[in-house]
mmCIF file of C-alpha atoms in Angstrom:
data_model
loop_
_atom_site.group_PDB
_atom_site.id
_atom_site.type_symbol
_atom_site.label_atom_id
_atom_site.label_comp_id
_atom_site.label_asym_id
_atom_site.label_seq_id
_atom_site.Cartn_x
_atom_site.Cartn_y
_atom_site.Cartn_z
ATOM 1 C CA MET A 875 27.853 78.734 53.546
ATOM 2 C CA ARG A 876 31.124 79.612 55.248
ATOM 3 C CA ALA A 877 31.377 82.928 57.090
ATOM 4 C CA VAL A 878 33.333 84.657 59.856
ATOM 5 C CA GLY A 879 31.541 86.386 62.703
ATOM 6 C CA PHE A 880 31.207 86.728 66.455
ATOM 7 C CA HIS A 881 28.716 86.104 69.260
ATOM 8 C CA LYS A 882 30.121 88.562 71.794
ATOM 9 C CA SER A 883 32.260 91.696 71.743
ATOM 10 C CA LEU A 884 35.728 90.602 72.895
ATOM 11 C CA PRO A 885 39.338 91.864 72.684
ATOM 12 C CA ILE A 886 40.962 90.739 69.465
ATOM 13 C CA GLU A 887 43.518 88.709 71.443
ATOM 14 C CA ASP A 888 40.677 86.378 72.526
ATOM 15 C CA ALA A 889 40.325 83.349 70.237
ATOM 16 C CA GLN A 890 36.528 83.789 70.408
ATOM 17 C CA ALA A 891 36.663 87.373 69.120
ATOM 18 C CA LEU A 892 36.081 86.116 65.558
ATOM 19 C CA LEU A 893 34.898 82.612 64.693
ATOM 20 C CA ASP A 894 34.544 80.440 61.599
ATOM 21 C CA LEU A 895 30.819 79.810 61.097
ATOM 22 C CA GLY A 896 28.390 77.882 58.930
ATOM 23 C CA LEU A 897 25.328 79.976 58.057
ATOM 24 C CA PRO A 898 22.287 79.710 55.744
ATOM 25 C CA GLU A 899 22.639 81.227 52.301
ATOM 26 C CA PRO A 900 21.004 84.677 52.012
ATOM 27 C CA VAL A 901 18.125 85.409 49.648
ATOM 28 C CA PRO A 902 18.351 88.619 47.575
ATOM 29 C CA GLY A 903 15.668 91.297 47.871
ATOM 30 C CA PRO A 904 14.087 93.125 44.904
ATOM 31 C CA ARG A 905 17.057 95.451 44.245
ATOM 32 C CA ASP A 906 19.763 93.161 45.651
ATOM 33 C CA LEU A 907 22.625 91.362 44.042
ATOM 34 C CA LEU A 908 23.668 88.026 45.524
ATOM 35 C CA VAL A 909 27.461 88.125 45.259
ATOM 36 C CA ARG A 910 29.859 85.213 45.583
ATOM 37 C CA VAL A 911 32.622 86.913 47.541
ATOM 38 C CA ARG A 912 36.118 86.330 46.191
ATOM 39 C CA ALA A 913 38.059 88.836 48.304
ATOM 40 C CA VAL A 914 37.544 91.307 51.144
ATOM 41 C CA SER A 915 39.502 94.037 52.853
ATOM 42 C CA VAL A 916 39.466 95.180 56.465
ATOM 43 C CA ASN A 917 38.755 98.731 57.640
ATOM 44 C CA PRO A 918 38.816 100.493 61.011
ATOM 45 C CA VAL A 919 35.002 100.369 61.036
ATOM 46 C CA ASP A 920 35.208 96.562 61.236
ATOM 47 C CA THR A 921 37.179 96.786 64.472
ATOM 48 C CA LYS A 922 34.922 99.522 65.883
ATOM 49 C CA VAL A 923 31.762 97.478 65.321
ATOM 50 C CA ARG A 924 33.364 94.341 66.759
ATOM 51 C CA ARG A 925 34.392 96.205 69.916
ATOM 52 C CA ARG A 926 31.003 97.870 70.443
ATOM 53 C CA ALA A 927 28.335 95.425 69.281
ATOM 54 C CA ASN A 928 26.858 92.480 71.168
ATOM 55 C CA PRO A 929 24.538 90.476 68.882
ATOM 56 C CA PRO A 930 21.308 88.997 70.242
ATOM 57 C CA GLU A 931 21.700 85.589 71.895
ATOM 58 C CA GLY A 932 22.148 82.880 69.298
ATOM 59 C CA GLN A 933 22.464 85.297 66.362
ATOM 60 C CA PRO A 934 26.099 85.728 65.306
ATOM 61 C CA GLN A 935 27.099 88.980 63.630
ATOM 62 C CA VAL A 936 29.085 88.853 60.414
ATOM 63 C CA LEU A 937 31.416 91.803 59.856
ATOM 64 C CA GLY A 938 33.009 93.101 56.674
ATOM 65 C CA TYR A 939 32.151 95.927 54.289
ATOM 66 C CA ASP A 940 34.594 95.908 51.371
ATOM 67 C CA ALA A 941 34.211 93.049 48.918
ATOM 68 C CA ALA A 942 34.874 92.013 45.344
ATOM 69 C CA GLY A 943 33.262 89.034 43.696
ATOM 70 C CA LEU A 944 30.900 87.700 41.036
ATOM 71 C CA VAL A 945 27.153 88.237 40.775
ATOM 72 C CA GLU A 946 25.498 84.888 41.535
ATOM 73 C CA ALA A 947 21.859 86.014 41.296
ATOM 74 C CA VAL A 948 19.838 89.230 40.982
ATOM 75 C CA GLY A 949 16.575 90.495 42.457
ATOM 76 C CA PRO A 950 13.598 91.130 40.152
ATOM 77 C CA GLU A 951 14.077 94.929 40.105
ATOM 78 C CA VAL A 952 17.829 94.952 39.365
ATOM 79 C CA THR A 953 18.717 96.870 36.187
ATOM 80 C CA ARG A 954 22.477 97.567 36.237
ATOM 81 C CA PHE A 955 23.954 94.072 36.628
ATOM 82 C CA LYS A 956 23.538 90.520 35.401
ATOM 83 C CA VAL A 957 24.647 87.115 36.650
ATOM 84 C CA GLY A 958 28.391 86.662 36.180
ATOM 85 C CA ASP A 959 29.336 90.348 36.405
ATOM 86 C CA PRO A 960 32.499 91.072 38.438
ATOM 87 C CA VAL A 961 31.679 93.738 41.043
ATOM 88 C CA PHE A 962 33.166 95.641 43.985
ATOM 89 C CA TYR A 963 31.436 97.562 46.759
ATOM 90 C CA ALA A 964 31.510 98.655 50.405
ATOM 91 C CA GLY A 965 28.236 97.247 51.760
ATOM 92 C CA ALA A 966 25.978 98.839 54.345
ATOM 93 C CA LEU A 967 25.678 99.094 58.099
ATOM 94 C CA GLY A 968 22.656 97.245 59.447
ATOM 95 C CA ARG A 969 22.991 94.331 57.012
ATOM 96 C CA PRO A 970 25.103 91.165 57.345
ATOM 97 C CA GLY A 971 28.719 91.775 56.366
ATOM 98 C CA THR A 972 30.907 90.619 53.509
ATOM 99 C CA ASN A 973 32.977 88.089 55.471
ATOM 100 C CA ALA A 974 30.794 85.366 53.970
ATOM 101 C CA GLU A 975 30.875 83.230 50.845
ATOM 102 C CA LEU A 976 27.582 84.721 49.623
ATOM 103 C CA HIS A 977 26.441 88.261 50.341
ATOM 104 C CA CYS A 978 23.413 90.405 49.453
ATOM 105 C CA VAL A 979 23.906 94.071 48.567
ATOM 106 C CA ASP A 980 21.706 96.774 47.028
ATOM 107 C CA GLU A 981 22.761 97.345 43.415
ATOM 108 C CA ARG A 982 22.684 101.129 43.892
ATOM 109 C CA ILE A 983 25.896 101.055 45.957
ATOM 110 C CA VAL A 984 27.792 98.583 43.744
ATOM 111 C CA GLY A 985 30.344 99.265 41.022
ATOM 112 C CA HIS A 986 31.713 97.208 38.142
ATOM 113 C CA LYS A 987 35.122 95.855 39.185
ATOM 114 C CA PRO A 988 38.154 97.391 37.438
ATOM 115 C CA ALA A 989 39.176 94.952 34.721
ATOM 116 C CA SER A 990 42.862 95.623 35.342
ATOM 117 C CA LEU A 991 42.758 94.574 39.016
ATOM 118 C CA SER A 992 42.589 91.201 40.690
ATOM 119 C CA PHE A 993 39.697 90.582 43.070
ATOM 120 C CA ALA A 994 41.998 91.220 46.049
ATOM 121 C CA GLU A 995 43.324 94.469 44.579
ATOM 122 C CA ALA A 996 39.771 95.618 43.842
ATOM 123 C CA ALA A 997 38.471 94.697 47.307
ATOM 124 C CA ALA A 998 40.948 97.164 48.837
ATOM 125 C CA MET A 999 39.273 100.164 47.246
ATOM 126 C CA PRO A 1000 35.507 100.725 47.663
ATOM 127 C CA LEU A 1001 35.029 102.019 51.215
ATOM 128 C CA THR A 1002 38.112 104.210 51.184
ATOM 129 C CA ALA A 1003 37.476 105.491 47.664
ATOM 130 C CA ILE A 1004 33.880 106.449 48.477
ATOM 131 C CA THR A 1005 34.925 108.104 51.734
ATOM 132 C CA ALA A 1006 37.805 110.051 50.205
ATOM 133 C CA TRP A 1007 35.808 111.085 47.122
ATOM 134 C CA GLU A 1008 32.792 112.272 49.099
ATOM 135 C CA ALA A 1009 34.983 114.110 51.622
ATOM 136 C CA LEU A 1010 37.055 115.916 48.993
ATOM 137 C CA PHE A 1011 34.510 116.620 46.272
ATOM 138 C CA ASP A 1012 31.074 116.535 47.957
ATOM 139 C CA ARG A 1013 31.900 117.964 51.398
ATOM 140 C CA LEU A 1014 35.058 120.111 50.967
ATOM 141 C CA ASP A 1015 34.329 120.950 47.330
ATOM 142 C CA ILE A 1016 38.068 121.224 46.689
ATOM 143 C CA ARG A 1017 37.560 122.225 43.062
ATOM 144 C CA ARG A 1018 36.146 125.550 44.320
ATOM 145 C CA PRO A 1019 39.070 127.701 45.586
ATOM 146 C CA VAL A 1020 39.059 129.558 48.895
ATOM 147 C CA PRO A 1021 39.718 133.265 48.155
ATOM 148 C CA GLY A 1022 43.262 134.231 49.113
ATOM 149 C CA ALA A 1023 44.220 130.768 50.365
ATOM 150 C CA ALA A 1024 47.058 128.639 49.090
ATOM 151 C CA LEU A 1025 45.806 126.182 46.461
ATOM 152 C CA ALA A 1026 46.662 123.292 48.759
ATOM 153 C CA VAL A 1027 45.031 120.524 50.772
ATOM 154 C CA LEU A 1028 46.417 119.048 53.970
ATOM 155 C CA ILE A 1029 45.535 115.369 54.481
ATOM 156 C CA VAL A 1030 46.122 114.276 58.073
ATOM 157 C CA GLY A 1031 46.940 110.568 58.072
ATOM 158 C CA GLY A 1032 47.981 110.376 54.447
ATOM 159 C CA ALA A 1033 49.242 106.797 54.597
ATOM 160 C CA GLY A 1034 46.078 105.250 56.052
ATOM 161 C CA GLY A 1035 43.425 103.539 53.976
ATOM 162 C CA VAL A 1036 41.356 106.661 53.270
ATOM 163 C CA GLY A 1037 44.388 108.942 53.153
ATOM 164 C CA SER A 1038 46.024 106.712 50.543
ATOM 165 C CA ILE A 1039 43.114 107.263 48.170
ATOM 166 C CA ALA A 1040 42.625 110.933 49.083
ATOM 167 C CA VAL A 1041 46.243 111.723 48.210
ATOM 168 C CA GLN A 1042 45.797 110.152 44.776
ATOM 169 C CA LEU A 1043 42.459 111.841 44.063
ATOM 170 C CA ALA A 1044 43.728 115.275 45.035
ATOM 171 C CA ARG A 1045 46.973 114.869 43.075
ATOM 172 C CA ARG A 1046 45.520 113.299 39.933
ATOM 173 C CA LEU A 1047 42.196 115.127 39.611
ATOM 174 C CA THR A 1048 43.037 118.666 40.800
ATOM 175 C CA ASP A 1049 45.822 121.239 40.569
ATOM 176 C CA LEU A 1050 46.154 121.497 44.354
ATOM 177 C CA THR A 1051 49.427 121.079 46.195
ATOM 178 C CA VAL A 1052 48.958 117.913 48.269
ATOM 179 C CA ILE A 1053 50.415 117.866 51.775
ATOM 180 C CA ALA A 1054 50.198 114.554 53.635
ATOM 181 C CA THR A 1055 51.125 113.782 57.217
ATOM 182 C CA ALA A 1056 53.035 110.702 58.394
ATOM 183 C CA SER A 1057 55.258 109.840 61.339
ATOM 184 C CA ARG A 1058 57.440 106.965 60.136
ATOM 185 C CA PRO A 1059 59.888 106.724 57.219
ATOM 186 C CA GLU A 1060 57.899 103.903 55.582
ATOM 187 C CA THR A 1061 54.579 105.744 55.765
ATOM 188 C CA ALA A 1062 56.159 108.974 54.532
ATOM 189 C CA ALA A 1063 57.637 107.096 51.579
ATOM 190 C CA TRP A 1064 54.250 105.453 50.898
ATOM 191 C CA SER A 1065 52.537 108.872 50.726
ATOM 192 C CA ARG A 1066 55.168 110.237 48.361
ATOM 193 C CA THR A 1067 54.757 107.182 46.111
ATOM 194 C CA LEU A 1068 51.025 107.893 45.917
ATOM 195 C CA GLY A 1069 51.632 111.478 44.831
ATOM 196 C CA ALA A 1070 51.990 113.753 47.860
ATOM 197 C CA HIS A 1071 54.015 116.879 47.009
ATOM 198 C CA HIS A 1072 55.048 117.284 50.649
ATOM 199 C CA VAL A 1073 54.980 114.991 53.700
ATOM 200 C CA ILE A 1074 55.103 116.505 57.191
ATOM 201 C CA ASP A 1075 55.355 114.872 60.613
ATOM 202 C CA HIS A 1076 52.100 114.809 62.588
ATOM 203 C CA THR A 1077 53.950 114.117 65.845
ATOM 204 C CA ARG A 1078 55.205 117.722 65.623
ATOM 205 C CA PRO A 1079 53.110 120.924 65.693
ATOM 206 C CA LEU A 1080 51.325 120.928 62.341
ATOM 207 C CA ALA A 1081 51.081 124.696 61.970
ATOM 208 C CA ALA A 1082 54.858 125.101 62.136
ATOM 209 C CA GLU A 1083 55.359 122.134 59.797
ATOM 210 C CA VAL A 1084 53.037 123.670 57.191
ATOM 211 C CA ALA A 1085 54.509 127.163 57.602
ATOM 212 C CA ALA A 1086 57.990 125.757 56.958
ATOM 213 C CA LEU A 1087 56.873 124.665 53.479
ATOM 214 C CA GLY A 1088 56.559 128.346 52.490
ATOM 215 C CA ILE A 1089 53.450 127.883 50.360
ATOM 216 C CA GLY A 1090 50.987 129.823 52.538
ATOM 217 C CA ALA A 1091 47.876 128.741 54.444
ATOM 218 C CA PRO A 1092 46.017 125.814 52.822
ATOM 219 C CA GLY A 1093 42.393 126.368 51.912
ATOM 220 C CA PHE A 1094 41.439 122.772 52.715
ATOM 221 C CA VAL A 1095 42.167 120.309 55.523
ATOM 222 C CA PHE A 1096 40.981 116.696 55.559
ATOM 223 C CA SER A 1097 41.576 114.896 58.861
ATOM 224 C CA THR A 1098 41.298 111.100 58.889
ATOM 225 C CA THR A 1099 42.619 110.348 62.377
ATOM 226 C CA HIS A 1100 43.231 111.851 65.846
ATOM 227 C CA THR A 1101 41.246 114.948 64.919
ATOM 228 C CA ASP A 1102 40.709 116.036 68.532
ATOM 229 C CA ARG A 1103 44.468 116.018 69.086
ATOM 230 C CA HIS A 1104 45.236 118.019 65.950
ATOM 231 C CA LEU A 1105 42.321 120.482 65.892
ATOM 232 C CA PRO A 1106 44.069 123.422 67.628
ATOM 233 C CA GLU A 1107 46.916 123.183 65.104
ATOM 234 C CA ILE A 1108 44.445 122.842 62.222
ATOM 235 C CA GLY A 1109 42.715 126.012 63.414
ATOM 236 C CA ALA A 1110 46.060 127.806 63.388
ATOM 237 C CA LEU A 1111 47.221 126.643 59.955
ATOM 238 C CA VAL A 1112 44.058 126.693 57.825
ATOM 239 C CA ALA A 1113 43.292 129.779 55.734
ATOM 240 C CA PRO A 1114 40.503 132.186 56.711
ATOM 241 C CA GLN A 1115 37.210 130.974 55.205
ATOM 242 C CA GLY A 1116 38.823 127.614 54.600
ATOM 243 C CA ARG A 1117 37.025 124.283 54.684
ATOM 244 C CA PHE A 1118 37.688 121.393 57.066
ATOM 245 C CA ALA A 1119 36.436 117.784 56.934
ATOM 246 C CA LEU A 1120 36.890 114.829 59.257
ATOM 247 C CA ILE A 1121 35.911 111.163 59.342
ATOM 248 C CA ASP A 1122 37.070 109.775 62.690
ATOM 249 C CA ASP A 1123 35.173 109.472 65.985
ATOM 250 C CA PRO A 1124 36.602 111.850 68.598
ATOM 251 C CA ALA A 1125 35.018 111.512 72.038
ATOM 252 C CA ALA A 1126 34.474 115.275 71.948
ATOM 253 C CA LEU A 1127 35.232 117.934 69.370
ATOM 254 C CA ASP A 1128 35.608 121.617 70.227
ATOM 255 C CA VAL A 1129 35.436 123.514 66.925
ATOM 256 C CA LEU A 1130 35.681 126.927 68.581
ATOM 257 C CA PRO A 1131 39.283 127.385 67.270
ATOM 258 C CA LEU A 1132 37.741 127.540 63.783
ATOM 259 C CA LYS A 1133 35.242 130.321 64.534
ATOM 260 C CA GLN A 1134 37.361 133.449 64.037
ATOM 261 C CA LYS A 1135 38.433 132.253 60.616
ATOM 262 C CA SER A 1136 34.865 131.230 59.630
ATOM 263 C CA VAL A 1137 36.148 127.771 58.754
ATOM 264 C CA SER A 1138 33.310 125.461 57.743
ATOM 265 C CA THR A 1139 33.275 121.968 59.261
ATOM 266 C CA HIS A 1140 32.087 118.913 57.352
ATOM 267 C CA TRP A 1141 31.533 115.359 58.548
ATOM 268 C CA GLU A 1142 31.899 112.533 56.054
ATOM 269 C CA PHE A 1143 30.287 109.149 56.756
ATOM 270 C CA MET A 1144 30.105 106.972 53.682
ATOM 271 C CA PHE A 1145 27.244 104.847 55.072
ATOM 272 C CA THR A 1146 24.851 107.811 55.251
ATOM 273 C CA ARG A 1147 23.358 107.252 51.801
ATOM 274 C CA SER A 1148 22.664 103.541 52.325
ATOM 275 C CA MET A 1149 21.619 103.943 55.972
ATOM 276 C CA PHE A 1150 18.914 106.494 55.131
ATOM 277 C CA ALA A 1151 18.180 105.303 51.572
ATOM 278 C CA THR A 1152 18.748 108.871 50.384
ATOM 279 C CA ALA A 1153 17.325 110.078 47.096
ATOM 280 C CA ASP A 1154 20.841 110.030 45.638
ATOM 281 C CA MET A 1155 21.836 106.639 47.044
ATOM 282 C CA ASP A 1156 22.792 105.468 43.552
ATOM 283 C CA ALA A 1157 25.531 108.138 43.484
ATOM 284 C CA GLN A 1158 27.822 105.624 45.184
ATOM 285 C CA GLY A 1159 27.390 103.068 42.413
ATOM 286 C CA ARG A 1160 28.199 105.738 39.830
ATOM 287 C CA LEU A 1161 31.159 106.889 41.930
ATOM 288 C CA LEU A 1162 32.585 103.353 42.029
ATOM 289 C CA ASP A 1163 32.140 102.991 38.275
ATOM 290 C CA GLU A 1164 34.141 106.211 37.841
ATOM 291 C CA VAL A 1165 36.840 104.902 40.203
ATOM 292 C CA SER A 1166 36.916 101.715 38.121
ATOM 293 C CA ARG A 1167 37.380 103.759 34.949
ATOM 294 C CA LEU A 1168 40.184 105.806 36.528
ATOM 295 C CA VAL A 1169 41.955 102.646 37.698
ATOM 296 C CA ASP A 1170 41.758 101.035 34.265
ATOM 297 C CA ALA A 1171 43.041 104.285 32.725
ATOM 298 C CA GLY A 1172 46.079 104.194 35.038
ATOM 299 C CA THR A 1173 45.052 107.356 36.906
ATOM 300 C CA LEU A 1174 44.449 105.634 40.264
ATOM 301 C CA LYS A 1175 46.042 102.541 41.738
ATOM 302 C CA THR A 1176 45.014 100.075 44.381
ATOM 303 C CA THR A 1177 46.256 100.675 47.913
ATOM 304 C CA VAL A 1178 46.914 97.069 48.991
ATOM 305 C CA ALA A 1179 49.752 97.003 51.502
ATOM 306 C CA ASP A 1180 49.270 93.534 53.072
ATOM 307 C CA HIS A 1181 47.728 90.269 51.835
ATOM 308 C CA PHE A 1182 46.819 88.077 54.801
ATOM 309 C CA GLY A 1183 45.844 84.956 52.840
ATOM 310 C CA ALA A 1184 42.482 83.211 52.816
ATOM 311 C CA ILE A 1185 39.330 84.537 54.485
ATOM 312 C CA SER A 1186 39.239 82.866 57.903
ATOM 313 C CA ALA A 1187 38.717 83.810 61.533
ATOM 314 C CA ALA A 1188 42.416 83.442 62.315
ATOM 315 C CA ASN A 1189 43.526 85.682 59.446
ATOM 316 C CA LEU A 1190 40.838 88.270 60.166
ATOM 317 C CA ARG A 1191 41.934 88.387 63.813
ATOM 318 C CA ARG A 1192 45.458 89.191 62.574
ATOM 319 C CA ALA A 1193 44.086 91.969 60.361
ATOM 320 C CA HIS A 1194 41.983 93.477 63.168
ATOM 321 C CA ALA A 1195 45.012 93.392 65.483
ATOM 322 C CA LEU A 1196 47.198 95.259 62.988
ATOM 323 C CA ILE A 1197 44.557 97.946 62.448
ATOM 324 C CA GLU A 1198 44.046 98.346 66.193
ATOM 325 C CA SER A 1199 47.811 98.776 66.635
ATOM 326 C CA GLY A 1200 47.661 102.020 64.635
ATOM 327 C CA ARG A 1201 50.602 100.911 62.496
ATOM 328 C CA ALA A 1202 48.793 99.795 59.353
ATOM 329 C CA LYS A 1203 49.352 101.582 56.065
ATOM 330 C CA GLY A 1204 47.202 101.242 52.999
ATOM 331 C CA LYS A 1205 44.812 98.296 53.051
ATOM 332 C CA ILE A 1206 44.832 94.694 54.298
ATOM 333 C CA VAL A 1207 43.155 92.183 51.985
ATOM 334 C CA LEU A 1208 42.124 88.521 52.244
ATOM 335 C CA GLU A 1209 41.249 86.325 49.286
ATOM 336 C CA GLY A 1210 39.552 82.969 48.820
ATOM 337 C CA TRP A 1211 38.302 80.631 51.541
ATOM 338 C CA ALA A 1212 40.419 78.427 53.766
#
C-alpha cells in the first residue's frame, strides 16, 4: 500500500524529511477497524513527533492522526461498525499513523462520519474536537460556574485548530461570553466567524485587554499555545477560584502566579485514553458521534482553512512547514492519493 513516512528526524526543508513509501497492508486486531483512508488532516503533534522521533534502522515511521475513510474490514470483537461504514477518528500514539492507504484503529475511539461533510471536511475535525471538548467539558467543567466570576471563557489561540473548535463549542453549547485571542486581522476575523463575542490581541498584555472589555474577570481560561509566555497575564486576569487548562508543551511552567487565587490547573492530552486503555476509552467514540450529530444539525462546522491536494510526501512537507511557521489558521487537509 502507499504511505508517507520517514526514516530519520530531519528539518522539514530537507527532501528526506517525509518520503513516499510502499508498505505491507496492516491486519486488524480483535477490536480494530481496517479503514481505507480517503482524507487526512495535519496537526502540530505530527510536526512534533517528526522532529523528535528516530525510528529503528530499516523501520520507517508513518505519521498522521486525523483521518476519514471507509471501513474495509473489522476485527472479530467489533460491535459498533460494519464494512462500508464512513468513519472519522484521531488515531493513537504508539501505532502506525493515518498517512497510509489502509489503517488500523481501535473502534472505541472512532466516530461515524457526519453525513453532511465530505471526507476532507470530516478529516479536519476529530483530534481538535476531542481535545477542545475534553478540555472545556471534562477538565474545566465550564458548565459549572465559578462563584463571583464573569460567565466568560478566554481561549488563547482562538484561530488555531483546537481554538477553532473550542470557540464553537463554548458559543453554541453554553451561555458563556467567548473571548478569543488573535494577532492578525485574518485570524481575528476567523474567530469572529466561528462565534467569538470578543477578540483580543495576544501580542499585548492580556490582563489589560480583558479588563478593557468591561465584563469582569473570566472564570475560565483555556490556553492552546505559548502558555509559558502568557501565564503571568493569565494569573492576573482570571477570577479567584477560576479554572485554567492548557494543551501545549512549555519547556517549563511556573504555576505559582495562580496560587493566591486558588486557580486549578488542568492538562488536556487527547491521547491519554488510548495510550493507557482507560476504562472510559470508548468515551471518545461517543464524543465523536455527538460531534457528528451536532455538525449534521448545523450547530458545528468544519474548520478546514487549506486544502493541500492529494496525500503525498511533497504536500505533507508543505503542510508541516506551514504549521511550523506558526501562521496556520484552522486545519490543513489532504484528500486522495497522488
